[in-house]
Coordinates of N, CA and C in Angstrom, one line a residue:
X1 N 14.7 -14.0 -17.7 CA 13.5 -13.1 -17.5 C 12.3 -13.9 -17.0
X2 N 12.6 -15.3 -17.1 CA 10.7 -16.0 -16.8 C 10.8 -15.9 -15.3
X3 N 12.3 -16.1 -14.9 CA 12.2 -16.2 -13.0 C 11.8 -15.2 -12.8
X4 N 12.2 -13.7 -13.2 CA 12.0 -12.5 -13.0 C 10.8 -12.9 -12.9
X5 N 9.7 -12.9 -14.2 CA 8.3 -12.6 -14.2 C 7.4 -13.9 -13.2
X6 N 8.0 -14.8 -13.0 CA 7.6 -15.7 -11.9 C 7.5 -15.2 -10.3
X7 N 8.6 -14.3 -10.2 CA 8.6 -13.5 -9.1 C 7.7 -12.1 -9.2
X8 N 7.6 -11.5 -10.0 CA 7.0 -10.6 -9.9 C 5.6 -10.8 -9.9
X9 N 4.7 -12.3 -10.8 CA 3.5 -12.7 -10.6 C 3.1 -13.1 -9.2
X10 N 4.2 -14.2 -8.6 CA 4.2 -14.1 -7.4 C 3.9 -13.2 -5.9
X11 N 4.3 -11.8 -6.7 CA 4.4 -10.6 -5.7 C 2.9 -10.3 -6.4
X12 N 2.6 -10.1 -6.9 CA 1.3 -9.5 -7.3 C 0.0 -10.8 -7.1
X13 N 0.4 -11.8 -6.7 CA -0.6 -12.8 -6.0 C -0.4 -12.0 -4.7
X14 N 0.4 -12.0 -3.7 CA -0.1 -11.6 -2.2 C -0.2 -10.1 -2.2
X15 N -0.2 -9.3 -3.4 CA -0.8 -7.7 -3.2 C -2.1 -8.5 -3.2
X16 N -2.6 -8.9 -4.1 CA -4.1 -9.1 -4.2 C -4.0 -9.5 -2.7
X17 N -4.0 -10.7 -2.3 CA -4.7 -10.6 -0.7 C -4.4 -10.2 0.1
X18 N -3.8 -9.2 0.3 CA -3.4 -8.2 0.8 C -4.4 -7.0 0.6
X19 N -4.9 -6.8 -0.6 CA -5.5 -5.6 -0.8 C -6.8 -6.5 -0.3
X20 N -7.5 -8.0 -0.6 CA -8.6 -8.7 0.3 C -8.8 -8.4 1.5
X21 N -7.5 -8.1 2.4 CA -7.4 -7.5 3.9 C -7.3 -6.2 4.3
X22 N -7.2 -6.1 3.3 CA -7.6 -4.3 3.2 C -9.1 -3.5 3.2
X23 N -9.6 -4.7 2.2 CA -11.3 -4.2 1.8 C -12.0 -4.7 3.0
X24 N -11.6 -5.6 3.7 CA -12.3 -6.5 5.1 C -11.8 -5.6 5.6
X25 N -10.9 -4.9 6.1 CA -10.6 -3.8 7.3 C -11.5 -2.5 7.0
X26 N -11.5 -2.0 5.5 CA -12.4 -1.0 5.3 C -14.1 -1.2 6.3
X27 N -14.5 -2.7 5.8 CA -15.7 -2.9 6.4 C -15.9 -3.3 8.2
X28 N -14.6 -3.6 8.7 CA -14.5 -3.9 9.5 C -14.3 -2.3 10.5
X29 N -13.8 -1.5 9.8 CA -13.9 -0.2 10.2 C -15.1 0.5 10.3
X30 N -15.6 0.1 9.1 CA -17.0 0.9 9.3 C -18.3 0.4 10.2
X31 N -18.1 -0.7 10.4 CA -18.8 -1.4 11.4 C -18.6 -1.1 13.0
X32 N -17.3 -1.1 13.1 CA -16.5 -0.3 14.2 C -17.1 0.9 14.7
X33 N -16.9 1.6 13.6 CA -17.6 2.6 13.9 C -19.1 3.2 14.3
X34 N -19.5 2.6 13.5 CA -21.3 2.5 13.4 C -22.2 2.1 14.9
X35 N -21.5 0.8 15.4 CA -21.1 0.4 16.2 C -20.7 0.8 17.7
X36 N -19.6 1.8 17.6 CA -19.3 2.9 18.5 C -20.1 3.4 19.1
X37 N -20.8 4.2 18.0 CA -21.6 5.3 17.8 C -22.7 5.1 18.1
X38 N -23.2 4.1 18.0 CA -24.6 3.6 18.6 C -24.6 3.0 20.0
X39 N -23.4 2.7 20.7 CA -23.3 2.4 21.8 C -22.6 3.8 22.7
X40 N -22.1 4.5 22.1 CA -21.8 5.9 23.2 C -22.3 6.5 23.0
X41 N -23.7 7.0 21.9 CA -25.1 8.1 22.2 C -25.9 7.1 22.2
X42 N -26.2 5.5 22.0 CA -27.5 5.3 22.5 C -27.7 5.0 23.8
X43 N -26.5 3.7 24.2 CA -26.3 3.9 25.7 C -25.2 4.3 26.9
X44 N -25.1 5.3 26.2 CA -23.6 6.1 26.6 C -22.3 5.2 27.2
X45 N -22.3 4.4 26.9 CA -21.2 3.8 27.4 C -20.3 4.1 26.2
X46 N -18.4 4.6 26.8 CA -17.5 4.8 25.5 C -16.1 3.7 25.7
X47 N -15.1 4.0 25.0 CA -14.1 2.8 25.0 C -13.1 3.5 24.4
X48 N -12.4 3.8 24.9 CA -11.0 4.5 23.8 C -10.5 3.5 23.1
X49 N -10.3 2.3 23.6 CA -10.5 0.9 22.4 C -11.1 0.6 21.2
X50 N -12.2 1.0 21.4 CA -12.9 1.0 20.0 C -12.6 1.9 19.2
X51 N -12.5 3.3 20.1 CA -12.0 4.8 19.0 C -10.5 4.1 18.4
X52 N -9.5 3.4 19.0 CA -8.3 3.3 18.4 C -7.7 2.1 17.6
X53 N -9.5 1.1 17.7 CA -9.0 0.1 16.6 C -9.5 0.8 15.2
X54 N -10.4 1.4 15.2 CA -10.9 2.3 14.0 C -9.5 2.6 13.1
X55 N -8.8 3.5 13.5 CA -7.6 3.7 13.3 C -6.5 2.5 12.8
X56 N -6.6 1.6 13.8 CA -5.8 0.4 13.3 C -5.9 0.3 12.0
X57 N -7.5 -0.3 11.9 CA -8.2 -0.4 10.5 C -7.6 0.0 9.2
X58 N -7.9 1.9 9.6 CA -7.0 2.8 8.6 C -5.9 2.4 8.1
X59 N -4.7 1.8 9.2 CA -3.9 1.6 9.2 C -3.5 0.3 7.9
X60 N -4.4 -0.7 8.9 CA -4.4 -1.9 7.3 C -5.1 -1.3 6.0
X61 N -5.7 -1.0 5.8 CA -6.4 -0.2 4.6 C -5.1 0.3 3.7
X62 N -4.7 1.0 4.6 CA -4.0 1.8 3.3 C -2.7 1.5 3.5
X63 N -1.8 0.6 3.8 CA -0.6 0.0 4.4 C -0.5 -1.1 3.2
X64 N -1.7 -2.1 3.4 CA -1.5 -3.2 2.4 C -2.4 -3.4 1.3
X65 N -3.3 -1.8 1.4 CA -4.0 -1.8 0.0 C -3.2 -1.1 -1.4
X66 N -2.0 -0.4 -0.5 CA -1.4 0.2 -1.5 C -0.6 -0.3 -2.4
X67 N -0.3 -1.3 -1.8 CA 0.7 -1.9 -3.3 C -0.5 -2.8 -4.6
X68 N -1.5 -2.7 -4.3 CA -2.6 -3.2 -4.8 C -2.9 -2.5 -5.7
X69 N -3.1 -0.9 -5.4 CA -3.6 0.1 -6.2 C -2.6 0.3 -6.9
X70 N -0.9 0.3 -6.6 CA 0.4 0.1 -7.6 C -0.2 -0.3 -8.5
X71 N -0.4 -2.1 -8.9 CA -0.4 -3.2 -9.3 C -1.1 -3.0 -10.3
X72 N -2.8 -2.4 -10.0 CA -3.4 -2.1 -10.5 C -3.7 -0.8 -11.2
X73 N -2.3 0.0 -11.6 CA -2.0 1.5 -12.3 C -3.0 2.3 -11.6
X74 N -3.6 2.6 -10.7 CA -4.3 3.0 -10.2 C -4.2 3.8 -9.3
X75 N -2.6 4.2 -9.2 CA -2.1 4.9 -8.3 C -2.4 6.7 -8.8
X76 N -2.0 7.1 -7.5 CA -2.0 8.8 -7.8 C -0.7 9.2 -8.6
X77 N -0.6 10.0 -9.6 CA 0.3 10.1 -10.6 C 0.1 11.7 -11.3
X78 N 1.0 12.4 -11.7 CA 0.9 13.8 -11.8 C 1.1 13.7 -13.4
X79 N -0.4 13.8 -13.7 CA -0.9 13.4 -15.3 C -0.9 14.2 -16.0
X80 N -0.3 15.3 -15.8 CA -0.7 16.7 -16.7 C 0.0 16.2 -18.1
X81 N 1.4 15.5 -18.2 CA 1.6 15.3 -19.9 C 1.1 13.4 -19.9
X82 N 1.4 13.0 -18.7 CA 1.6 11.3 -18.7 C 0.2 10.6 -19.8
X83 N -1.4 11.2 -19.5 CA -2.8 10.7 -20.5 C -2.2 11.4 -21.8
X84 N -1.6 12.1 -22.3 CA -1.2 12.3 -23.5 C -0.1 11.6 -24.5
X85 N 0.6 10.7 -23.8 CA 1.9 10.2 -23.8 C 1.2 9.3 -24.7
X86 N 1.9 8.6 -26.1 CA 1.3 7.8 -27.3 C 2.7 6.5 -27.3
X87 N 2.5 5.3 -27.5 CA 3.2 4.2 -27.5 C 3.9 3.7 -26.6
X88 N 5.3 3.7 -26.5 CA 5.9 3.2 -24.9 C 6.6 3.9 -23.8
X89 N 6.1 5.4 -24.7 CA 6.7 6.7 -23.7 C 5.7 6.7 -22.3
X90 N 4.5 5.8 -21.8 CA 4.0 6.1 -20.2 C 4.7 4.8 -20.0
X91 N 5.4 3.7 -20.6 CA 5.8 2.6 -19.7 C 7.5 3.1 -19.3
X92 N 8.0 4.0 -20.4 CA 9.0 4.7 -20.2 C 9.0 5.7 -18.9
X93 N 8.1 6.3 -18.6 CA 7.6 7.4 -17.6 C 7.5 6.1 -16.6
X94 N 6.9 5.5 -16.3 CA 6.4 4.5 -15.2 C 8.1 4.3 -14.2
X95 N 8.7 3.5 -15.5 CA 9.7 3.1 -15.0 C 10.6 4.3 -14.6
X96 N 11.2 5.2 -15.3 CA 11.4 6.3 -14.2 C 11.2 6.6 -13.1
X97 N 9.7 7.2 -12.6 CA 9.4 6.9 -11.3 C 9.3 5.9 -10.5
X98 N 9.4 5.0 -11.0 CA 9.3 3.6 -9.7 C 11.2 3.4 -9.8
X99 N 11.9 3.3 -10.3 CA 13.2 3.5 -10.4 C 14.1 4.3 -9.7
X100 N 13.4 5.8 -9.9 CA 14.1 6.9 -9.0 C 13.5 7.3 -7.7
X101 N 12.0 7.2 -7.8 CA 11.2 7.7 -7.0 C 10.9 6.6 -5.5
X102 N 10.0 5.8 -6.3 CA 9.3 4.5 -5.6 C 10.2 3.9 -4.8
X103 N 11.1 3.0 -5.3 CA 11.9 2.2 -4.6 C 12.9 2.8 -3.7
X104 N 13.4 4.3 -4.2 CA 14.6 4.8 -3.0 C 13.4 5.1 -1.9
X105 N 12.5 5.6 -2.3 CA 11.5 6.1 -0.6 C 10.7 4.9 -0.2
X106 N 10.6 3.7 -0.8 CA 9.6 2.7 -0.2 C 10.9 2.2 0.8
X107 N 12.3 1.8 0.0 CA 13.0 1.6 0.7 C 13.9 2.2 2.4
X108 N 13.5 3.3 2.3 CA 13.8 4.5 3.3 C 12.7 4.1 4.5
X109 N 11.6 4.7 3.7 CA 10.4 4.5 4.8 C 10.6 2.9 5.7
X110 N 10.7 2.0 5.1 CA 11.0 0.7 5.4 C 12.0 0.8 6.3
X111 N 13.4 1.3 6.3 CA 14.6 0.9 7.2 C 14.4 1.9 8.4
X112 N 13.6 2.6 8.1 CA 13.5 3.8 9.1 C 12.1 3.1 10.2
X113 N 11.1 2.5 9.7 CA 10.1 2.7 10.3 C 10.1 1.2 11.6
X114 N 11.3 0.3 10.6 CA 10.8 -1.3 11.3 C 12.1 -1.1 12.8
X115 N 13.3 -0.1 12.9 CA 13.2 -0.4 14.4 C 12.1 0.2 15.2
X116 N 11.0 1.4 14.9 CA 10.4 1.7 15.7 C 9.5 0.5 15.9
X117 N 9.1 0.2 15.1 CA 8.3 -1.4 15.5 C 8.6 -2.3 16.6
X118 N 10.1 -2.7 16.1 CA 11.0 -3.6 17.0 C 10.9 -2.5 18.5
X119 N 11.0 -1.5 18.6 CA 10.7 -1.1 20.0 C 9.6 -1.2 20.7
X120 N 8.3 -1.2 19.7 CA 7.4 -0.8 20.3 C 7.0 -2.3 20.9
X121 N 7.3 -3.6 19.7 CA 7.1 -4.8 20.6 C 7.7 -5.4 21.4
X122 N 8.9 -4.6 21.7 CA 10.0 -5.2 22.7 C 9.3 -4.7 24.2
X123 N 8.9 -3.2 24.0 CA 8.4 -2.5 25.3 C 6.8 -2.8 25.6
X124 N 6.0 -3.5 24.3 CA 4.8 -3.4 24.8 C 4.4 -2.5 25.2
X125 N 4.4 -1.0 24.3 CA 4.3 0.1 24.4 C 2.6 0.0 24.5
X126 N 2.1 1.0 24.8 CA 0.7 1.0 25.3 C -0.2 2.6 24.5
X127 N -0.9 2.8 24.5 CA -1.5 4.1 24.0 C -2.1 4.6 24.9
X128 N -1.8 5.6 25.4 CA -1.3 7.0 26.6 C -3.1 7.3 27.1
X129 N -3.9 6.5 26.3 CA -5.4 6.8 26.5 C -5.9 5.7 27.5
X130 N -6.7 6.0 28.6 CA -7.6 5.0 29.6 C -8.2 3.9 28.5
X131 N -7.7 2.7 28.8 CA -8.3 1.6 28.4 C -7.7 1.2 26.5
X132 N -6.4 2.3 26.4 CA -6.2 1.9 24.7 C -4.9 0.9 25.0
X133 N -5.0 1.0 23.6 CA -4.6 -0.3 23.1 C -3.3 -0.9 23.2
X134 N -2.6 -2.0 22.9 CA -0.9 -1.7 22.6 C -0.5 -1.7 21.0
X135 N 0.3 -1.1 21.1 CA 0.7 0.4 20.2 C 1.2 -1.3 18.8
X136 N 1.8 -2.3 18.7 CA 2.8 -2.7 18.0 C 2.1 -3.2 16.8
X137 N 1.0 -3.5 16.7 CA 0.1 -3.8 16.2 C 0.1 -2.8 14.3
X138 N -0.2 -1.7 15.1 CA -0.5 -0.7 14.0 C 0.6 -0.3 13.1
X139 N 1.9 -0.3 14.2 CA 3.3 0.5 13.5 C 3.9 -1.1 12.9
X140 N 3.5 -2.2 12.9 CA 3.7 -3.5 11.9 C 3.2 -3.1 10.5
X141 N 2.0 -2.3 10.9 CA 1.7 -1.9 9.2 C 3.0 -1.2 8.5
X142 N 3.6 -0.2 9.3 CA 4.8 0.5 8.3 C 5.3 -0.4 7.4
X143 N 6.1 -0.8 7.9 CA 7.0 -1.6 8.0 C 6.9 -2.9 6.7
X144 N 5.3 -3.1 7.0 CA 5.3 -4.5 6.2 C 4.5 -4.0 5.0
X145 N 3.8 -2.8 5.2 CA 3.3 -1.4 4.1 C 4.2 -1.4 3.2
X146 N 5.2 -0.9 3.6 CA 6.6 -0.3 2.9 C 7.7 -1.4 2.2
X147 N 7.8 -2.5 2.9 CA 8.7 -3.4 2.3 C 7.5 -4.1 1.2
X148 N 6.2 -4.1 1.3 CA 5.5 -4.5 0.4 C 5.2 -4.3 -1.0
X149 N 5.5 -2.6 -0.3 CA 5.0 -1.7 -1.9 C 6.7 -1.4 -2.5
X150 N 7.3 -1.9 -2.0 CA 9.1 -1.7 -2.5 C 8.9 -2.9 -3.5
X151 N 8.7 -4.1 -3.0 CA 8.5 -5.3 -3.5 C 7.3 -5.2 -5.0
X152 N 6.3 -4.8 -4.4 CA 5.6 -4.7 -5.8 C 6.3 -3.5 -6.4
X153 N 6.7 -2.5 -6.4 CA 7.4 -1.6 -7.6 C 8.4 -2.1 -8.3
X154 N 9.3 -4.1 -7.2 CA 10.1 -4.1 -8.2 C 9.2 -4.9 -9.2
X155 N 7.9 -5.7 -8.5 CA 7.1 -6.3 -9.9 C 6.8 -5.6 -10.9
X156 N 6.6 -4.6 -10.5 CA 5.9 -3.2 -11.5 C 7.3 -3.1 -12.9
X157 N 8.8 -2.9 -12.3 CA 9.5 -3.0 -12.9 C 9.7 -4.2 -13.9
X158 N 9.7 -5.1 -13.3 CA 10.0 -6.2 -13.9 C 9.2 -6.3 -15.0
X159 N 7.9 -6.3 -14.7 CA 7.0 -6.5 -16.3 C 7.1 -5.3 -17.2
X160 N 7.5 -4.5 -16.9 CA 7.4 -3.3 -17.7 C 8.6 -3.5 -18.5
X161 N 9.8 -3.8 -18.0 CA 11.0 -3.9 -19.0 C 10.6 -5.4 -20.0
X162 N 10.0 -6.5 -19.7 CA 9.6 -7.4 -20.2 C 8.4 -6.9 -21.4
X163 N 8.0 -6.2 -20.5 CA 6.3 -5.8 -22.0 C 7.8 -4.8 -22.9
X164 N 8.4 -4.1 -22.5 CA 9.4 -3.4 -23.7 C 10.2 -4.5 -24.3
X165 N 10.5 -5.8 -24.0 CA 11.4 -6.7 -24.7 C 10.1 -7.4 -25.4
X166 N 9.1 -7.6 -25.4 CA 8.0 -8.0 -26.2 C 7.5 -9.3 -25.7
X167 N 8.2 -9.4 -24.0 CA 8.5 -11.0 -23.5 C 6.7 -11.0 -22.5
X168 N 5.9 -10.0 -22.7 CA 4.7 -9.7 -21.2 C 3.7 -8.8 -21.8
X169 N 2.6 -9.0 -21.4 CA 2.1 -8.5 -22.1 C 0.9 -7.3 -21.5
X170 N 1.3 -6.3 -21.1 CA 0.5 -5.4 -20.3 C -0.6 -4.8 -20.6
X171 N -1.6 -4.6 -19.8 CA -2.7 -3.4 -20.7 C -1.9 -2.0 -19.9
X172 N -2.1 -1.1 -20.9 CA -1.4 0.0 -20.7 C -2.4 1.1 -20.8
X173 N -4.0 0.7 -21.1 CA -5.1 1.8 -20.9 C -4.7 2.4 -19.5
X174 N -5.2 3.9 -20.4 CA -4.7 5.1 -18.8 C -5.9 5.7 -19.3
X175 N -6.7 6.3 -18.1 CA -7.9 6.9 -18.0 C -7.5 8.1 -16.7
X176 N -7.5 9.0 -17.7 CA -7.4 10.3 -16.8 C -8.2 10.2 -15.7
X177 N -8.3 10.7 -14.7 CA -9.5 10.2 -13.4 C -10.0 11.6 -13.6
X178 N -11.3 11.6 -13.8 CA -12.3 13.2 -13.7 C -12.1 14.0 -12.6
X179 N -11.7 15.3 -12.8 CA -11.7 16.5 -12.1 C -12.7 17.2 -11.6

């Protein structure tokens, strides 16, 4: 179990900088934009380039912020009984879904999304817009999104059956998020 949890600390070191490149893309987006915007109404000059790195951004943001927000229980989760749940019945629930849920579709999305990748950098596919971008850039996010957050659900697993053998030691505070 220590290799396990060796690997799984491991994987939850590159979510963190991963989710680092995530918060720099948020601001890097917003600057982008700001940016834009003050250069196509103040001196009307526009760029379909600029409109479609914005997007990129998006792209990193939530590609490689999300196994971050996993990591950090902080994900979206259908709470109606789960904030009621007393002792090791939500690490019981957790593992369920990352078990049945998480890993068959992180896994799916993943084998499905990395040949479109592989095409798009083979053709140097382009975006259909005057002056945009090439395309391979953004659809890298799937790909490395999805095998990332497969990989932290198995860290997610791994410590969870560990904090049930008494070997890890989790905080397990759940805070309903306000409605």
């Amino acid at each position: 179990m220590s290799k396990l949890l060796k690997f799984a600390l491991g994987v939850d070191s590159v979510s963190e900088r991963f989710g680092s490149i995530a918060a720099f893309a948020v601001l890097a987006a917003a600057l982008i934009s700001a940016g834009n915007a003050f250069i196509r109404y103040g001196l009307d000059i526009s760029s379909n380039a600029w409109l479609e790195i914005q997007w990129y951004m998006f792209a990193v943001t939530v590609m490689l912020g999300a196994p971050l927000v996993l990591k950090l229980n902080e994900h979206v989760r259908v709470d109606i009984f789960y904030g009621k749940l007393k002792g090791n019945r939500p690490v019981w629930v957790d593992l369920f879904g990352l078990v049945l849920f998480v890993l068959p579709v992180m896994g799916l999305l993943t084998w499905m999304s990395f040949p479109l990748f592989l095409k798009m950098l083979q053709t140097g596919e382009m975006s259909s817009n005057a002056g945009g971008l090439i395309r391979w850039p953004a659809m890298l996010t799937l790909p490395l999104g999805f095998s990332w957050m497969f990989l932290q659900a198995l860290s997610e697993i791994i410590k969870r059956v560990a904090y049930l053998q008494g070997k890890f030691e989790m905080d397990l505070h759940y805070e309903k998020p306000v409605q």
